[in-house]
Amino acid sequence: MRFLHSADLHIDRSFEGLHLLSEKVKAQLPAINQKVLHHLTNVALTEEVDFVLFAGDTFHQARPSLKVQHDFFTEINRLATAEIPVYMLFGNHDYYDPQRYWFSFPENVHLFESETVKTIEGVTKHGESYAISGFSYQHPWIEMDKVPTFPARKAVDYHIGMYHGDQAGTRYAPFSVSEMKHKGYDYWALGHIHVPKILSEQPPIIYPGTPQGKTKKETASGVVLADLTPQGAKIQQLSVAELFWETAHISLSGIREANEVLPRILQQVQSQRGRLLHLVIEDDQQLPSDWLRDAEKNEWISYLNERLAQLEPLQVIYGITASQTAAEKYTLAISEAYLAQSLKLYQDPDIFAEGLAELLQHPMIQRGIDQDSFKADVLAQTAALLQQTFDWAGDSYDHS
């Protein structure tokens, strides 16, 4: 039995951390998600899978737009034409409310609509019987472990569990691997964590990751193609992404004049696949020490993105780092331990939210960011900026 396991598509989520884009690129980005879904459908058709699993957070919003719904159902109908069933549950982002959908789900889509676990049984074209057990969120969180409510293994050839949650003690259906193994299922299709992760090989308990990374932390992405046989499972991680977050190392070896730099960069960033790039400039010792000032980086990014917008596939630059000596630091008579302690204080969700209350309450911000990853990015960038700007002398500082 062969199936495709996808999760955390977040089909209507925008890319985070991109700025200074050309108008042409701004117009192209919203279509990226639809292309990713098209790639996913192509894989299902090419590999002639028996069914497709969507293990939650297919949509980033609990109320996806009319266009997003239409685009999604267009691809699902391609699977329907090939008589490929789809099994779909809803996660903490797209928690289920039937009143939020403008179209009826196609007949090949089998939904898990409730927070109560249910089991759907089927038979493949080759006569293999299977059962799929799962549940959906109907609220932004579920605090209880749902594994104990899953049924015992059915008398079928293969039994699959679908589960959107996190191992950690969180508000997102916490679970333990040992509990899942105890059920005796042949495969657990997980969702919620955006990087590919195999929690167990026997039986496979797998997060496929997000099909398309939307932040620079989501460099690994994909879907899982699974083959189950009486002898065991064969697992393949497949890429369906349209854009890839990468670091591009640009060598300026031999360049002595500033007017030679931009042509060299444009030459070296060309690629056969679409990329979201952080440029690391190397071998720039023959240029003046101030050839690229921090105040000029945004202007460089904007200019380069205007030029790169003419290329296919899409190349977008979101950051530049030069290798030459960092700017002079300021010395503070404060221990570095104090810095760590202060930043740790803001790890508390309530304290962080209080400090940015006005910003986080804005409707556009709430729809456009994942607050957990946003907090992590803000604190990481704050720590990096403080480390780059100051020397932490502590008690050793000479007060004279």
mmCIF file of C-alpha atoms in Angstrom:
data_model
loop_
_atom_site.group_PDB
_atom_site.id
_atom_site.type_symbol
_atom_site.label_atom_id
_atom_site.label_comp_id
_atom_site.label_asym_id
_atom_site.label_seq_id
_atom_site.Cartn_x
_atom_site.Cartn_y
_atom_site.Cartn_z
ATOM 1 C CA MET A 1 0.000 0.000 0.000
ATOM 2 C CA ARG A 2 1.406 3.384 -1.023
ATOM 3 C CA PHE A 3 0.329 6.800 0.226
ATOM 4 C CA LEU A 4 1.486 10.420 0.463
ATOM 5 C CA HIS A 5 1.729 12.020 3.904
ATOM 6 C CA SER A 6 1.647 15.826 4.027
ATOM 7 C CA ALA A 7 1.188 18.228 6.934
ATOM 8 C CA ASP A 8 1.486 21.916 7.768
ATOM 9 C CA LEU A 9 1.027 23.157 4.239
ATOM 10 C CA HIS A 10 -0.167 26.553 5.587
ATOM 11 C CA ILE A 11 -1.328 27.275 2.092
ATOM 12 C CA ASP A 12 -2.357 30.889 2.828
ATOM 13 C CA ARG A 13 0.639 31.875 4.970
ATOM 14 C CA SER A 14 2.927 34.596 3.664
ATOM 15 C CA PHE A 15 6.711 34.380 3.640
ATOM 16 C CA GLU A 16 8.302 35.957 6.700
ATOM 17 C CA GLY A 17 11.506 37.989 6.843
ATOM 18 C CA LEU A 18 11.398 39.246 3.256
ATOM 19 C CA HIS A 19 11.582 42.958 2.576
ATOM 20 C CA LEU A 20 12.784 45.425 -0.049
ATOM 21 C CA LEU A 21 11.189 43.356 -2.795
ATOM 22 C CA SER A 22 10.526 44.467 -6.343
ATOM 23 C CA GLU A 23 6.898 44.951 -7.353
ATOM 24 C CA LYS A 24 7.222 42.020 -9.731
ATOM 25 C CA VAL A 25 8.310 39.684 -6.935
ATOM 26 C CA LYS A 26 5.573 40.954 -4.612
ATOM 27 C CA ALA A 27 3.053 39.989 -7.275
ATOM 28 C CA GLN A 28 4.606 36.521 -7.705
ATOM 29 C CA LEU A 29 4.863 35.412 -4.075
ATOM 30 C CA PRO A 30 1.137 34.787 -3.406
ATOM 31 C CA ALA A 31 1.093 32.222 -6.221
ATOM 32 C CA ILE A 32 3.979 30.215 -4.711
ATOM 33 C CA ASN A 33 1.714 28.307 -2.325
ATOM 34 C CA GLN A 34 -0.555 27.227 -5.139
ATOM 35 C CA LYS A 35 2.460 25.976 -7.106
ATOM 36 C CA VAL A 36 3.587 23.930 -4.093
ATOM 37 C CA LEU A 37 0.159 22.304 -3.837
ATOM 38 C CA HIS A 38 0.305 21.615 -7.575
ATOM 39 C CA HIS A 39 3.703 19.916 -7.141
ATOM 40 C CA LEU A 40 2.286 17.826 -4.289
ATOM 41 C CA THR A 41 -0.637 16.710 -6.427
ATOM 42 C CA ASN A 42 1.702 15.863 -9.294
ATOM 43 C CA VAL A 43 3.727 13.596 -6.989
ATOM 44 C CA ALA A 44 0.565 11.801 -5.869
ATOM 45 C CA LEU A 45 -0.493 11.250 -9.472
ATOM 46 C CA THR A 46 2.961 10.247 -10.737
ATOM 47 C CA GLU A 47 3.547 7.811 -7.879
ATOM 48 C CA GLU A 48 0.017 6.399 -8.265
ATOM 49 C CA VAL A 49 -0.625 6.497 -4.536
ATOM 50 C CA ASP A 50 -3.597 4.764 -2.974
ATOM 51 C CA PHE A 51 -4.518 7.890 -0.989
ATOM 52 C CA VAL A 52 -3.220 11.217 0.360
ATOM 53 C CA LEU A 53 -3.103 12.284 4.018
ATOM 54 C CA PHE A 54 -3.261 15.925 5.159
ATOM 55 C CA ALA A 55 -2.346 15.867 8.854
ATOM 56 C CA GLY A 56 -3.514 19.336 9.883
ATOM 57 C CA ASP A 57 -2.823 23.032 9.278
ATOM 58 C CA THR A 58 -3.441 22.706 5.568
ATOM 59 C CA PHE A 59 -4.587 26.316 5.880
ATOM 60 C CA HIS A 60 -2.852 28.949 7.987
ATOM 61 C CA GLN A 61 -6.117 30.629 8.911
ATOM 62 C CA ALA A 62 -9.218 29.223 10.556
ATOM 63 C CA ARG A 63 -11.184 31.128 7.889
ATOM 64 C CA PRO A 64 -9.318 30.710 4.579
ATOM 65 C CA SER A 65 -10.182 33.132 1.808
ATOM 66 C CA LEU A 66 -12.511 32.296 -1.059
ATOM 67 C CA LYS A 67 -9.588 32.196 -3.528
ATOM 68 C CA VAL A 68 -7.474 29.937 -1.302
ATOM 69 C CA GLN A 69 -10.375 27.515 -0.908
ATOM 70 C CA HIS A 70 -11.001 27.514 -4.667
ATOM 71 C CA ASP A 71 -7.329 26.873 -5.462
ATOM 72 C CA PHE A 72 -7.170 24.031 -2.944
ATOM 73 C CA PHE A 73 -10.303 22.316 -4.234
ATOM 74 C CA THR A 74 -9.049 22.664 -7.823
ATOM 75 C CA GLU A 75 -6.050 20.486 -6.968
ATOM 76 C CA ILE A 76 -8.110 18.044 -4.894
ATOM 77 C CA ASN A 77 -10.406 17.549 -7.879
ATOM 78 C CA ARG A 78 -7.374 16.445 -9.919
ATOM 79 C CA LEU A 79 -6.963 13.646 -7.367
ATOM 80 C CA ALA A 80 -10.671 12.899 -7.559
ATOM 81 C CA THR A 81 -10.396 12.436 -11.324
ATOM 82 C CA ALA A 82 -7.693 9.832 -10.703
ATOM 83 C CA GLU A 83 -9.884 8.187 -8.019
ATOM 84 C CA ILE A 84 -7.378 8.956 -5.245
ATOM 85 C CA PRO A 85 -9.041 9.433 -1.840
ATOM 86 C CA VAL A 86 -7.910 12.193 0.525
ATOM 87 C CA TYR A 87 -8.010 11.930 4.316
ATOM 88 C CA MET A 88 -7.864 15.299 6.017
ATOM 89 C CA LEU A 89 -7.843 16.559 9.576
ATOM 90 C CA PHE A 90 -7.648 20.101 10.922
ATOM 91 C CA GLY A 91 -4.965 21.457 13.252
ATOM 92 C CA ASN A 92 -4.592 24.348 15.656
ATOM 93 C CA HIS A 93 -4.327 26.943 12.866
ATOM 94 C CA ASP A 94 -7.172 25.772 10.632
ATOM 95 C CA TYR A 95 -9.378 24.347 13.392
ATOM 96 C CA TYR A 96 -12.609 23.105 11.911
ATOM 97 C CA ASP A 97 -15.862 25.005 11.538
ATOM 98 C CA PRO A 98 -17.998 23.924 8.544
ATOM 99 C CA GLN A 99 -19.544 27.396 8.263
ATOM 100 C CA ARG A 100 -16.198 28.825 7.145
ATOM 101 C CA TYR A 101 -16.068 26.989 3.835
ATOM 102 C CA TRP A 102 -17.649 28.421 0.701
ATOM 103 C CA PHE A 103 -17.491 25.144 -1.221
ATOM 104 C CA SER A 104 -18.459 21.595 -0.414
ATOM 105 C CA PHE A 105 -15.493 19.284 -0.059
ATOM 106 C CA PRO A 106 -15.196 16.942 -3.070
ATOM 107 C CA GLU A 107 -16.550 13.426 -2.591
ATOM 108 C CA ASN A 108 -13.058 11.908 -2.533
ATOM 109 C CA VAL A 109 -12.217 13.902 0.641
ATOM 110 C CA HIS A 110 -12.854 12.189 3.968
ATOM 111 C CA LEU A 111 -12.819 14.633 6.855
ATOM 112 C CA PHE A 112 -12.103 14.192 10.530
ATOM 113 C CA GLU A 113 -14.458 16.890 11.762
ATOM 114 C CA SER A 114 -14.492 16.448 15.544
ATOM 115 C CA GLU A 115 -12.134 16.423 18.517
ATOM 116 C CA THR A 116 -13.476 12.920 19.154
ATOM 117 C CA VAL A 117 -11.330 10.266 17.486
ATOM 118 C CA LYS A 118 -13.046 8.408 14.664
ATOM 119 C CA THR A 119 -11.917 5.662 12.302
ATOM 120 C CA ILE A 120 -12.519 5.466 8.549
ATOM 121 C CA GLU A 121 -12.001 2.173 6.730
ATOM 122 C CA GLY A 122 -11.259 1.568 3.073
ATOM 123 C CA VAL A 123 -9.895 -0.821 0.465
ATOM 124 C CA THR A 124 -7.219 -0.017 -2.120
ATOM 125 C CA LYS A 125 -7.534 -0.778 -5.822
ATOM 126 C CA HIS A 126 -5.381 -3.844 -5.167
ATOM 127 C CA GLY A 127 -7.737 -5.160 -2.483
ATOM 128 C CA GLU A 128 -5.714 -4.209 0.612
ATOM 129 C CA SER A 129 -7.885 -3.223 3.545
ATOM 130 C CA TYR A 130 -6.939 -0.298 5.771
ATOM 131 C CA ALA A 131 -8.229 1.819 8.631
ATOM 132 C CA ILE A 132 -7.310 5.442 9.406
ATOM 133 C CA SER A 133 -7.992 6.890 12.851
ATOM 134 C CA GLY A 134 -7.746 10.577 13.684
ATOM 135 C CA PHE A 135 -9.331 13.717 15.107
ATOM 136 C CA SER A 136 -9.450 17.430 14.345
ATOM 137 C CA TYR A 137 -9.107 20.589 16.377
ATOM 138 C CA GLN A 138 -12.263 22.623 16.820
ATOM 139 C CA HIS A 139 -10.417 25.227 18.910
ATOM 140 C CA PRO A 140 -6.943 26.805 18.674
ATOM 141 C CA TRP A 141 -5.586 24.262 21.158
ATOM 142 C CA ILE A 142 -6.203 20.856 22.731
ATOM 143 C CA GLU A 143 -4.510 20.342 26.075
ATOM 144 C CA MET A 144 -5.200 16.630 26.545
ATOM 145 C CA ASP A 145 -3.271 13.628 25.261
ATOM 146 C CA LYS A 146 -5.529 12.079 22.618
ATOM 147 C CA VAL A 147 -3.625 8.817 22.035
ATOM 148 C CA PRO A 148 -5.463 6.882 24.798
ATOM 149 C CA THR A 149 -8.754 7.574 22.995
ATOM 150 C CA PHE A 150 -7.565 5.945 19.754
ATOM 151 C CA PRO A 151 -9.100 2.496 19.187
ATOM 152 C CA ALA A 152 -7.228 -0.787 19.288
ATOM 153 C CA ARG A 153 -5.841 -1.946 15.977
ATOM 154 C CA LYS A 154 -8.576 -3.008 13.590
ATOM 155 C CA ALA A 155 -8.629 -6.379 11.813
ATOM 156 C CA VAL A 156 -7.317 -4.863 8.564
ATOM 157 C CA ASP A 157 -4.132 -5.200 6.534
ATOM 158 C CA TYR A 158 -2.897 -1.766 7.670
ATOM 159 C CA HIS A 159 -3.981 0.643 10.387
ATOM 160 C CA ILE A 160 -2.785 4.280 10.312
ATOM 161 C CA GLY A 161 -3.077 6.925 13.021
ATOM 162 C CA MET A 162 -3.254 10.620 12.097
ATOM 163 C CA TYR A 163 -2.258 13.044 14.835
ATOM 164 C CA HIS A 164 -1.627 16.792 14.963
ATOM 165 C CA GLY A 165 0.315 17.546 18.135
ATOM 166 C CA ASP A 166 3.598 17.908 19.968
ATOM 167 C CA GLN A 167 5.560 15.597 22.249
ATOM 168 C CA ALA A 168 6.386 18.448 24.614
ATOM 169 C CA GLY A 169 3.985 19.371 27.408
ATOM 170 C CA THR A 170 2.205 21.996 25.312
ATOM 171 C CA ARG A 171 -1.343 23.031 24.540
ATOM 172 C CA TYR A 172 -1.195 21.090 21.296
ATOM 173 C CA ALA A 173 -2.337 17.547 22.087
ATOM 174 C CA PRO A 174 0.822 16.355 23.880
ATOM 175 C CA PHE A 175 1.650 12.658 23.403
ATOM 176 C CA SER A 176 4.337 10.064 24.005
ATOM 177 C CA VAL A 177 5.890 7.774 21.403
ATOM 178 C CA SER A 178 5.559 4.777 23.684
ATOM 179 C CA GLU A 179 1.789 5.290 23.847
ATOM 180 C CA MET A 180 1.587 5.351 20.074
ATOM 181 C CA LYS A 181 3.666 2.194 19.715
ATOM 182 C CA HIS A 182 1.429 0.444 22.218
ATOM 183 C CA LYS A 183 -1.549 0.804 19.845
ATOM 184 C CA GLY A 184 0.042 -1.585 17.362
ATOM 185 C CA TYR A 185 -0.625 0.613 14.323
ATOM 186 C CA ASP A 186 1.457 0.318 11.150
ATOM 187 C CA TYR A 187 2.119 4.052 10.702
ATOM 188 C CA TRP A 188 1.514 7.341 12.541
ATOM 189 C CA ALA A 189 1.110 10.377 10.278
ATOM 190 C CA LEU A 190 1.995 13.395 12.409
ATOM 191 C CA GLY A 191 1.591 17.127 11.900
ATOM 192 C CA HIS A 192 2.460 20.356 13.758
ATOM 193 C CA ILE A 193 6.293 20.375 13.697
ATOM 194 C CA HIS A 194 7.614 22.124 10.585
ATOM 195 C CA VAL A 195 10.845 20.177 10.130
ATOM 196 C CA PRO A 196 11.039 16.530 9.020
ATOM 197 C CA LYS A 197 11.477 14.266 12.023
ATOM 198 C CA ILE A 198 11.301 10.491 12.460
ATOM 199 C CA LEU A 199 10.308 9.715 16.049
ATOM 200 C CA SER A 200 10.248 5.964 15.463
ATOM 201 C CA GLU A 201 11.112 3.590 12.636
ATOM 202 C CA GLN A 202 9.196 0.549 13.941
ATOM 203 C CA PRO A 203 6.456 1.499 13.420
ATOM 204 C CA PRO A 204 7.094 4.703 11.476
ATOM 205 C CA ILE A 205 6.005 7.725 13.559
ATOM 206 C CA ILE A 206 6.836 10.669 11.348
ATOM 207 C CA TYR A 207 6.578 14.432 10.963
ATOM 208 C CA PRO A 208 7.022 15.140 7.223
ATOM 209 C CA GLY A 209 7.772 18.827 7.852
ATOM 210 C CA THR A 210 6.141 21.683 5.996
ATOM 211 C CA PRO A 211 6.007 21.283 2.189
ATOM 212 C CA GLN A 212 7.206 24.871 1.705
ATOM 213 C CA GLY A 213 9.345 26.703 4.266
ATOM 214 C CA LYS A 214 7.925 30.143 5.028
ATOM 215 C CA THR A 215 10.733 31.345 7.342
ATOM 216 C CA LYS A 216 14.530 31.119 7.206
ATOM 217 C CA LYS A 217 14.383 28.439 9.936
ATOM 218 C CA GLU A 218 12.362 26.126 7.689
ATOM 219 C CA THR A 219 15.171 25.159 5.333
ATOM 220 C CA ALA A 220 14.182 21.474 5.333
ATOM 221 C CA SER A 221 10.759 20.783 3.920
ATOM 222 C CA GLY A 222 8.825 18.139 2.074
ATOM 223 C CA VAL A 223 6.281 15.335 2.106
ATOM 224 C CA VAL A 224 6.610 11.626 2.824
ATOM 225 C CA LEU A 225 5.965 8.886 0.287
ATOM 226 C CA ALA A 226 5.298 5.720 2.287
ATOM 227 C CA ASP A 227 5.088 2.124 1.099
ATOM 228 C CA LEU A 228 3.710 -0.357 3.645
ATOM 229 C CA THR A 229 4.189 -4.078 3.109
ATOM 230 C CA PRO A 230 3.842 -7.113 5.404
ATOM 231 C CA GLN A 231 7.647 -7.024 5.673
ATOM 232 C CA GLY A 232 7.789 -3.404 6.853
ATOM 233 C CA ALA A 233 7.786 0.168 5.621
ATOM 234 C CA LYS A 234 9.786 2.054 3.004
ATOM 235 C CA ILE A 235 9.878 5.816 3.627
ATOM 236 C CA GLN A 236 10.979 8.492 1.158
ATOM 237 C CA GLN A 237 11.222 12.214 1.886
ATOM 238 C CA LEU A 238 10.310 14.144 -1.258
ATOM 239 C CA SER A 239 10.634 17.842 -2.010
ATOM 240 C CA VAL A 240 7.676 19.741 -3.438
ATOM 241 C CA ALA A 241 8.893 23.240 -2.532
ATOM 242 C CA GLU A 242 8.955 26.067 -5.048
ATOM 243 C CA LEU A 243 11.464 28.238 -3.149
ATOM 244 C CA PHE A 244 14.405 27.182 -0.951
ATOM 245 C CA TRP A 245 15.961 29.175 1.898
ATOM 246 C CA GLU A 246 19.720 29.134 1.356
ATOM 247 C CA THR A 247 22.949 30.871 2.285
ATOM 248 C CA ALA A 248 24.956 31.846 -0.797
ATOM 249 C CA HIS A 249 28.703 32.393 -0.354
ATOM 250 C CA ILE A 250 29.876 35.056 -2.803
ATOM 251 C CA SER A 251 33.615 35.286 -3.528
ATOM 252 C CA LEU A 252 35.023 38.708 -4.458
ATOM 253 C CA SER A 253 38.502 37.328 -4.997
ATOM 254 C CA GLY A 254 40.543 39.579 -7.282
ATOM 255 C CA ILE A 255 38.153 42.529 -7.019
ATOM 256 C CA ARG A 256 39.726 45.849 -6.020
ATOM 257 C CA GLU A 257 37.131 48.380 -7.154
ATOM 258 C CA ALA A 258 33.633 48.781 -5.680
ATOM 259 C CA ASN A 259 32.048 49.075 -9.131
ATOM 260 C CA GLU A 260 33.033 45.465 -9.870
ATOM 261 C CA VAL A 261 31.131 44.028 -6.900
ATOM 262 C CA LEU A 262 27.505 44.103 -8.099
ATOM 263 C CA PRO A 263 28.173 42.354 -11.445
ATOM 264 C CA ARG A 264 30.061 39.616 -9.567
ATOM 265 C CA ILE A 265 27.182 39.077 -7.139
ATOM 266 C CA LEU A 266 24.575 38.954 -9.906
ATOM 267 C CA GLN A 267 26.719 36.430 -11.781
ATOM 268 C CA GLN A 268 27.152 34.128 -8.781
ATOM 269 C CA VAL A 269 23.574 34.053 -7.450
ATOM 270 C CA GLN A 270 22.021 32.605 -10.599
ATOM 271 C CA SER A 271 20.596 29.135 -10.007
ATOM 272 C CA GLN A 272 18.481 26.394 -11.543
ATOM 273 C CA ARG A 273 15.959 26.537 -8.687
ATOM 274 C CA GLY A 274 14.070 29.303 -6.899
ATOM 275 C CA ARG A 275 15.821 30.573 -3.770
ATOM 276 C CA LEU A 276 15.471 32.961 -0.839
ATOM 277 C CA LEU A 277 19.023 34.040 -0.138
ATOM 278 C CA HIS A 278 21.220 35.375 2.608
ATOM 279 C CA LEU A 279 24.450 36.474 0.951
ATOM 280 C CA VAL A 280 27.749 35.962 2.742
ATOM 281 C CA ILE A 281 30.426 38.045 1.034
ATOM 282 C CA GLU A 282 33.897 36.478 1.182
ATOM 283 C CA ASP A 283 37.401 37.234 -0.134
ATOM 284 C CA ASP A 284 36.825 41.008 0.003
ATOM 285 C CA GLN A 285 40.187 41.889 1.572
ATOM 286 C CA GLN A 286 41.346 43.792 -1.522
ATOM 287 C CA LEU A 287 38.468 46.242 -1.223
ATOM 288 C CA PRO A 288 38.495 49.261 1.136
ATOM 289 C CA SER A 289 37.474 48.314 4.699
ATOM 290 C CA ASP A 290 34.299 50.432 4.461
ATOM 291 C CA TRP A 291 33.231 49.253 1.017
ATOM 292 C CA LEU A 292 29.839 48.080 2.364
ATOM 293 C CA ARG A 293 28.422 50.012 5.292
ATOM 294 C CA ASP A 294 25.497 48.761 7.364
ATOM 295 C CA ALA A 295 23.481 51.830 6.385
ATOM 296 C CA GLU A 296 23.828 50.855 2.723
ATOM 297 C CA LYS A 297 22.810 47.206 2.968
ATOM 298 C CA ASN A 298 19.089 47.827 2.485
ATOM 299 C CA GLU A 299 19.833 49.875 -0.624
ATOM 300 C CA TRP A 300 21.945 46.995 -1.964
ATOM 301 C CA ILE A 301 19.237 44.430 -1.236
ATOM 302 C CA SER A 302 16.601 46.568 -2.928
ATOM 303 C CA TYR A 303 18.766 47.100 -6.019
ATOM 304 C CA LEU A 304 19.766 43.453 -6.329
ATOM 305 C CA ASN A 305 16.165 42.278 -5.959
ATOM 306 C CA GLU A 306 15.073 44.633 -8.741
ATOM 307 C CA ARG A 307 17.707 43.103 -11.025
ATOM 308 C CA LEU A 308 17.066 39.507 -9.976
ATOM 309 C CA ALA A 309 13.320 39.900 -10.565
ATOM 310 C CA GLN A 310 14.086 39.591 -14.280
ATOM 311 C CA LEU A 311 15.484 36.070 -13.831
ATOM 312 C CA GLU A 312 13.778 32.686 -13.865
ATOM 313 C CA PRO A 313 13.536 30.866 -11.546
ATOM 314 C CA LEU A 314 12.922 33.405 -8.820
ATOM 315 C CA GLN A 315 15.907 34.573 -6.717
ATOM 316 C CA VAL A 316 15.229 36.837 -3.716
ATOM 317 C CA ILE A 317 17.829 38.312 -1.342
ATOM 318 C CA TYR A 318 16.770 39.013 2.246
ATOM 319 C CA GLY A 319 20.134 39.666 3.946
ATOM 320 C CA ILE A 320 23.816 40.434 3.340
ATOM 321 C CA THR A 321 26.820 39.766 5.579
ATOM 322 C CA ALA A 322 30.345 40.920 4.706
ATOM 323 C CA SER A 323 33.361 39.114 6.137
ATOM 324 C CA GLN A 324 35.553 42.115 6.905
ATOM 325 C CA THR A 325 36.219 43.277 10.465
ATOM 326 C CA ALA A 326 33.113 44.221 12.437
ATOM 327 C CA ALA A 327 32.508 47.797 13.565
ATOM 328 C CA GLU A 328 34.029 49.096 16.801
ATOM 329 C CA LYS A 329 32.210 47.884 19.911
ATOM 330 C CA TYR A 330 31.236 49.873 22.971
ATOM 331 C CA THR A 331 32.321 48.597 26.372
ATOM 332 C CA LEU A 332 29.737 48.241 29.134
ATOM 333 C CA ALA A 333 30.447 47.694 32.818
ATOM 334 C CA ILE A 334 27.815 44.960 32.928
ATOM 335 C CA SER A 335 28.284 41.220 33.123
ATOM 336 C CA GLU A 336 27.302 39.163 30.082
ATOM 337 C CA ALA A 337 25.380 36.950 32.509
ATOM 338 C CA TYR A 338 23.086 39.919 33.098
ATOM 339 C CA LEU A 339 22.335 39.996 29.369
ATOM 340 C CA ALA A 340 21.408 36.312 29.349
ATOM 341 C CA GLN A 341 19.263 36.723 32.475
ATOM 342 C CA SER A 342 17.433 39.715 30.998
ATOM 343 C CA LEU A 343 16.682 37.936 27.734
ATOM 344 C CA LYS A 344 15.529 34.830 29.605
ATOM 345 C CA LEU A 345 12.936 36.985 31.363
ATOM 346 C CA TYR A 346 11.322 37.752 28.004
ATOM 347 C CA GLN A 347 10.998 34.036 27.199
ATOM 348 C CA ASP A 348 7.907 34.160 29.387
ATOM 349 C CA PRO A 349 4.987 34.441 26.913
ATOM 350 C CA ASP A 350 3.053 36.839 29.146
ATOM 351 C CA ILE A 351 5.987 39.213 29.661
ATOM 352 C CA PHE A 352 6.864 39.157 25.947
ATOM 353 C CA ALA A 353 3.241 39.794 24.971
ATOM 354 C CA GLU A 354 2.987 42.656 27.494
ATOM 355 C CA GLY A 355 6.040 44.381 26.022
ATOM 356 C CA LEU A 356 4.616 44.198 22.492
ATOM 357 C CA ALA A 357 0.923 44.300 23.388
ATOM 358 C CA GLU A 358 -0.054 47.047 20.982
ATOM 359 C CA LEU A 359 1.811 45.466 18.059
ATOM 360 C CA LEU A 360 0.571 41.921 18.665
ATOM 361 C CA GLN A 361 -3.059 43.023 18.936
ATOM 362 C CA HIS A 362 -3.073 44.481 15.440
ATOM 363 C CA PRO A 363 -5.256 42.267 13.170
ATOM 364 C CA MET A 364 -2.743 42.321 10.291
ATOM 365 C CA ILE A 365 0.040 41.137 12.615
ATOM 366 C CA GLN A 366 -2.127 38.377 14.101
ATOM 367 C CA ARG A 367 -2.922 37.018 10.654
ATOM 368 C CA GLY A 368 0.567 37.397 9.236
ATOM 369 C CA ILE A 369 2.881 35.856 11.841
ATOM 370 C CA ASP A 370 3.252 32.798 13.969
ATOM 371 C CA GLN A 371 3.707 34.320 17.429
ATOM 372 C CA ASP A 372 5.962 31.534 18.754
ATOM 373 C CA SER A 373 8.462 31.807 15.894
ATOM 374 C CA PHE A 374 8.133 35.610 15.961
ATOM 375 C CA LYS A 375 9.137 35.689 19.631
ATOM 376 C CA ALA A 376 12.090 33.395 19.005
ATOM 377 C CA ASP A 377 13.270 35.541 16.072
ATOM 378 C CA VAL A 378 12.955 38.808 18.023
ATOM 379 C CA LEU A 379 14.924 37.485 21.006
ATOM 380 C CA ALA A 380 17.606 35.882 18.803
ATOM 381 C CA GLN A 381 18.080 39.048 16.758
ATOM 382 C CA THR A 382 18.153 41.185 19.917
ATOM 383 C CA ALA A 383 20.847 38.983 21.455
ATOM 384 C CA ALA A 384 22.903 39.048 18.241
ATOM 385 C CA LEU A 385 22.640 42.834 17.953
ATOM 386 C CA LEU A 386 23.718 43.359 21.575
ATOM 387 C CA GLN A 387 26.644 40.982 21.129
ATOM 388 C CA GLN A 388 27.754 42.782 17.972
ATOM 389 C CA THR A 389 27.441 46.262 19.489
ATOM 390 C CA PHE A 390 28.857 45.885 23.010
ATOM 391 C CA ASP A 391 31.721 44.301 24.925
ATOM 392 C CA TRP A 392 30.445 43.022 28.262
ATOM 393 C CA ALA A 393 33.248 43.881 30.665
ATOM 394 C CA GLY A 394 31.461 43.074 33.942
ATOM 395 C CA ASP A 395 33.546 43.390 37.109
ATOM 396 C CA SER A 396 36.784 43.494 35.138
ATOM 397 C CA TYR A 397 35.923 46.887 33.628
ATOM 398 C CA ASP A 398 38.392 49.644 34.556
ATOM 399 C CA HIS A 399 36.286 52.482 36.022
ATOM 400 C CA SER A 400 39.214 54.903 36.010
#
